[in-house]
XYZ file of C-alpha atoms in Angstrom:
277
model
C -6.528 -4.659 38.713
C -8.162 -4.076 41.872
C -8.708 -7.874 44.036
C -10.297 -8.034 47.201
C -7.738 -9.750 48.901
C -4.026 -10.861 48.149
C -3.976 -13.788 45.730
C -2.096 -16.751 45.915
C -1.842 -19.998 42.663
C -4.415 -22.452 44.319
C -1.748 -25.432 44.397
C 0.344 -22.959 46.342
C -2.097 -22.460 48.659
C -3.011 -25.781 49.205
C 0.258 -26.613 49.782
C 0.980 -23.918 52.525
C -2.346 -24.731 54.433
C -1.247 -28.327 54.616
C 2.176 -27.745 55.676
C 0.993 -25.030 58.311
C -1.854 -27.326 59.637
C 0.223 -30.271 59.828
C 3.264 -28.312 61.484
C 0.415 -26.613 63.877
C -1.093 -30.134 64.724
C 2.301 -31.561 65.452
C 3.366 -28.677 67.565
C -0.369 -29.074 69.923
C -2.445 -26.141 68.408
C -6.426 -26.457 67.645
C -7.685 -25.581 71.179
C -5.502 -27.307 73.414
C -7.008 -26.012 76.316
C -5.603 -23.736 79.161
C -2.613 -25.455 79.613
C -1.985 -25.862 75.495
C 0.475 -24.217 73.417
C -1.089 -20.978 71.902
C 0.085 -21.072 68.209
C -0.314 -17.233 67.019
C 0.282 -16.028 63.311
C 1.931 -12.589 62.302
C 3.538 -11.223 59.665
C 7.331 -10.091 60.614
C 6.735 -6.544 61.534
C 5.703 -5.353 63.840
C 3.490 -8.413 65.186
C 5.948 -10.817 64.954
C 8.698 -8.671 66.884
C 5.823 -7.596 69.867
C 5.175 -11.457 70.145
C 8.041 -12.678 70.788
C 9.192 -10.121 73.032
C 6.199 -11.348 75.035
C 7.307 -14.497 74.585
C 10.681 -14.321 75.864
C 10.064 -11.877 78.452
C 6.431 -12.207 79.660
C 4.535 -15.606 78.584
C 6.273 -18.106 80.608
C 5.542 -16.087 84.130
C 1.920 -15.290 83.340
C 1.602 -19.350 82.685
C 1.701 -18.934 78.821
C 3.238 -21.746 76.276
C 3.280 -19.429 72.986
C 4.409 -20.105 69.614
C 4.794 -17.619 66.860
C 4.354 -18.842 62.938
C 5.461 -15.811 60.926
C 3.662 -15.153 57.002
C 4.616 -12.904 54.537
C 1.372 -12.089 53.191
C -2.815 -11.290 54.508
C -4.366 -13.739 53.412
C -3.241 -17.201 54.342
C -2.924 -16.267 58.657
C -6.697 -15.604 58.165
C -7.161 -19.376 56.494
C -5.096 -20.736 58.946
C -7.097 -19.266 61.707
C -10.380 -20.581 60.159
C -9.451 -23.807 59.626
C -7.802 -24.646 62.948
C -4.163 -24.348 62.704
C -3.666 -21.263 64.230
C -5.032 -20.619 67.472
C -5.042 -16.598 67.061
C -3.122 -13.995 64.795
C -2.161 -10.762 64.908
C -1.531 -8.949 62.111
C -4.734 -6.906 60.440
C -7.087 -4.170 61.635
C -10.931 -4.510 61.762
C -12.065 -3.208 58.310
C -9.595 -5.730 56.918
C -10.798 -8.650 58.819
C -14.352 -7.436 58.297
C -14.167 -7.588 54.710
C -12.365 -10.905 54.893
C -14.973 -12.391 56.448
C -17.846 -10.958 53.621
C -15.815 -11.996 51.013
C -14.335 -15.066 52.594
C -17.172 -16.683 53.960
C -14.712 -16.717 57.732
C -16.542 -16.129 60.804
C -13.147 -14.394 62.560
C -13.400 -12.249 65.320
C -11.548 -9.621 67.054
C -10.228 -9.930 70.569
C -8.169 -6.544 71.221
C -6.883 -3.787 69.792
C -2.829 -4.450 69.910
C -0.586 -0.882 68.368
C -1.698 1.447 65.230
C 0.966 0.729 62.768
C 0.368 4.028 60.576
C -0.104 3.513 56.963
C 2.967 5.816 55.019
C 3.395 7.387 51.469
C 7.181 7.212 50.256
C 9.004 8.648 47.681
C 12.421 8.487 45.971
C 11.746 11.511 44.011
C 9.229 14.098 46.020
C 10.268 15.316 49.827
C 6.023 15.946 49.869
C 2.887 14.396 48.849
C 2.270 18.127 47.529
C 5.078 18.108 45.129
C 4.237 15.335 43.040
C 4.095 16.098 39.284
C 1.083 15.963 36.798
C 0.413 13.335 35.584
C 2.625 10.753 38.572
C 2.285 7.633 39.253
C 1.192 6.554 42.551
C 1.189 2.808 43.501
C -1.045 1.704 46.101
C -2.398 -1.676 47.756
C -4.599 -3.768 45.971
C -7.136 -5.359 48.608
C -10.263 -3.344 48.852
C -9.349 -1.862 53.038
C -5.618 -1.038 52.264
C -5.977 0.610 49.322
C -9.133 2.412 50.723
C -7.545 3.259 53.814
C -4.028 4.434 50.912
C -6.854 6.772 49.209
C -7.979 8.348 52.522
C -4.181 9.451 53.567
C -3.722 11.017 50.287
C -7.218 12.543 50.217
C -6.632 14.141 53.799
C -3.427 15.959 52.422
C -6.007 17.603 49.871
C -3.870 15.716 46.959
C -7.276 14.023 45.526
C -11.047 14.465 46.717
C -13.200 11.560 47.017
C -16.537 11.294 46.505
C -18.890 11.848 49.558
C -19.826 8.888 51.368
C -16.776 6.572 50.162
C -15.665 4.913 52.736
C -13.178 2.133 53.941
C -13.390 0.153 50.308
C -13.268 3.276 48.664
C -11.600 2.637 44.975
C -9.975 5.078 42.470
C -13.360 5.001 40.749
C -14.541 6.843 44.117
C -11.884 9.650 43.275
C -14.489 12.692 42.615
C -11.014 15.324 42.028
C -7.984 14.412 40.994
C -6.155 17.672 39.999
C -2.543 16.618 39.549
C -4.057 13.689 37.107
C -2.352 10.786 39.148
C -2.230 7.592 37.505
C -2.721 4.766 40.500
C -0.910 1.519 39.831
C -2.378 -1.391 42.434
C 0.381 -3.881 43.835
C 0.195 -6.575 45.941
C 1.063 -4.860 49.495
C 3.831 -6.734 49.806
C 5.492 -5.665 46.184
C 5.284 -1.555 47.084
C 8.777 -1.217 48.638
C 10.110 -2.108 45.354
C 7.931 -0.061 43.295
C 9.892 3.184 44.656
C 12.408 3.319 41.830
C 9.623 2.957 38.931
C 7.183 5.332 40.712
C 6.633 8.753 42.093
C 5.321 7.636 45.539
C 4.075 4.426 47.230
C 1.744 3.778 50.115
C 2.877 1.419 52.230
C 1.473 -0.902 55.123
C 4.121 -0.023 57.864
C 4.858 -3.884 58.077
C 6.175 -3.962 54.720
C 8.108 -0.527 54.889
C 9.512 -1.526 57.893
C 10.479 -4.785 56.280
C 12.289 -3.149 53.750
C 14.189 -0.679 55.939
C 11.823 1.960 55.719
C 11.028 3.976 58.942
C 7.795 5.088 58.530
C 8.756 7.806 61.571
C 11.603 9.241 59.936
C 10.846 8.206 56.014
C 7.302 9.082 55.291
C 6.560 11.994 52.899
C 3.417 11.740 54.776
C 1.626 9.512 57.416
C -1.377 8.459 59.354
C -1.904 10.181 62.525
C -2.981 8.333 66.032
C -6.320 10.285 66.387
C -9.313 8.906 65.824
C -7.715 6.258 63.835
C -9.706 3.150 63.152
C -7.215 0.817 61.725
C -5.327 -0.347 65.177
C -3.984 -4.297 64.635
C -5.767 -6.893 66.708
C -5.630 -9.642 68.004
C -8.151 -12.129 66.334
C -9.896 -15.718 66.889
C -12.426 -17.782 65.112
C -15.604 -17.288 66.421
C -15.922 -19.426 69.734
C -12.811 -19.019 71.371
C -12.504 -15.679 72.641
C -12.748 -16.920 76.303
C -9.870 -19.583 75.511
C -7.749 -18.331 78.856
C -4.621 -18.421 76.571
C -6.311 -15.886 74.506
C -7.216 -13.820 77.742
C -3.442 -14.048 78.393
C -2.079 -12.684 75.383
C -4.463 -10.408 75.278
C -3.842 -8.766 78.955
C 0.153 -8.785 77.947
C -0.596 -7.638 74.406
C -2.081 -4.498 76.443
C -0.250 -4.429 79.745
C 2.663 -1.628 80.418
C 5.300 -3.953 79.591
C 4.676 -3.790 75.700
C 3.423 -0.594 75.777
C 7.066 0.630 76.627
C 8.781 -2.457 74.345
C 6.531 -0.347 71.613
C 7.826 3.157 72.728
C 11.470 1.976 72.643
C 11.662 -0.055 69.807
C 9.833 1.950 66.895
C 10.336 5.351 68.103
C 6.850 6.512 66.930
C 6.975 4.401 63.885
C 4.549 1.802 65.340
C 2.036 3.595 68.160
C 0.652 2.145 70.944
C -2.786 1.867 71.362
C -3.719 1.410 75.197
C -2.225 1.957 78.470
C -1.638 -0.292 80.763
């Protein structure tokens, strides 16, 4: 069943919000000022990784305190942000976050565009999005601008057709061809690495392949390109505080020549940079 965003048990998630905005208020996040530790959320891959390479290597000479609180899922580093125990995160593109904040109620903002981590399909069975069998079973995200954005990959490989004017929310209901007769099973994001060994293919967020010991460079049966792509991870901020200088900071190092390069080394054209410096 198609949600438009990950869910979470509500006692659970009343329980992580307190623990992260007591941990947050402890540590000296909620707007600090200039001189204030800069608490940033991410998930693991690749946020978390660019982050702290700024933050051993680049924060404390620019005259940046930065902390790093890692999640494993979309939803709750958005909450977080909202409600004051994060200062920023970095972790979603803008048709995420904008359909967050319609169906959230958030008032979250976007500072700068960070990398493109390109979306991937993967397979255990099929070397090519063009060999999968009638009748396959293709699992995709279930929150309305991932599996949108999963629909659009496959449709630009020619393996469904979707209906004119579907755009970034697009659903399977939006599918106007589907000649192989694929069967789309919607996961959580986080759940698609395992689903390789009950399905024909997956698309996965790069985050989570990666996670799992994917490389969406070298493992992808097929995967976003750069160009004109429009789902770039940002840097993001409640609505207010995108002149906080710590935010101007991380956001000149997030697109200086220093993590440019980190990028280029590290992933190998698995995670692209976005900017120069």
């Amino acid at each position: 069943m198609r949600k438009p965003v990950i869910p979470a048990a509500a006692a659970a998630l009343s329980l992580g919000l307190a623990l992260t905005a007591c941990g947050a208020q402890d540590e000296g996040s909620g707007g600090t000022g200039a001189d204030g530790t800069l608490v940033v959320g991410a998930t693991a891959v690749p946020a978390g990784e660019v982050l702290a390479y700024i933050k051993k290597d680049l924060a404390a000479k620019n005259g940046l305190d930065l902390e790093i609180k890692e999640f494993t899922d979309y939803v709750l580093p958005n909450t977080a942000l909202q409600e004051g125990s994060l200062d920023a995160n970095l972790y979603q593109n803008e048709p995420y976050l904008d359909d967050f904040n319609k169906s959230k109620g958030t008032d979250l903002v976007p500072v700068v565009d960070a990398y493109l981590p390109p979306m991937g399909v993967y397979s255990k069975k099929v070397q090519g999005v063009t060999e999968l069998p009638d009748g396959a079973t293709v699992a995709v995200p279930n929150d309305t601008t991932n599996e949108g954005r999963a629909l659009r990959l496959l449709a630009s490989e020619g393996v469904i057709t979707l209906k004119e004017g579907a755009g970034a929310t697009a659903s399977p209901a939006d599918i106007a061809k589907n000649p192989k007769n694929l069967e789309f099973k919607e996961l959580e994001p986080a759940q698609l690495p395992r689903s390789l060994d009950d399905v024909a293919a997956a698309v996965i967020n790069n985050n989570y392949a990666q996670d799992a010991g994917l490389s969406p460079a070298d493992d992808a049966i097929l995967l976003e390109s750069a160009k004109n792509n429009p789902y770039a991870n940002l840097l993001a901020v409640k609505k207010g505080n995108e002149d906080d200088p710590r935010v101007e900071k991380l956001a000149k190092l997030l697109t200086s020549a220093e993590v440019r390069k980190f990028i280029e080394d590290k992933y190998q054209g698995s995670v692209l940079p976005v900017t120069s410096g």
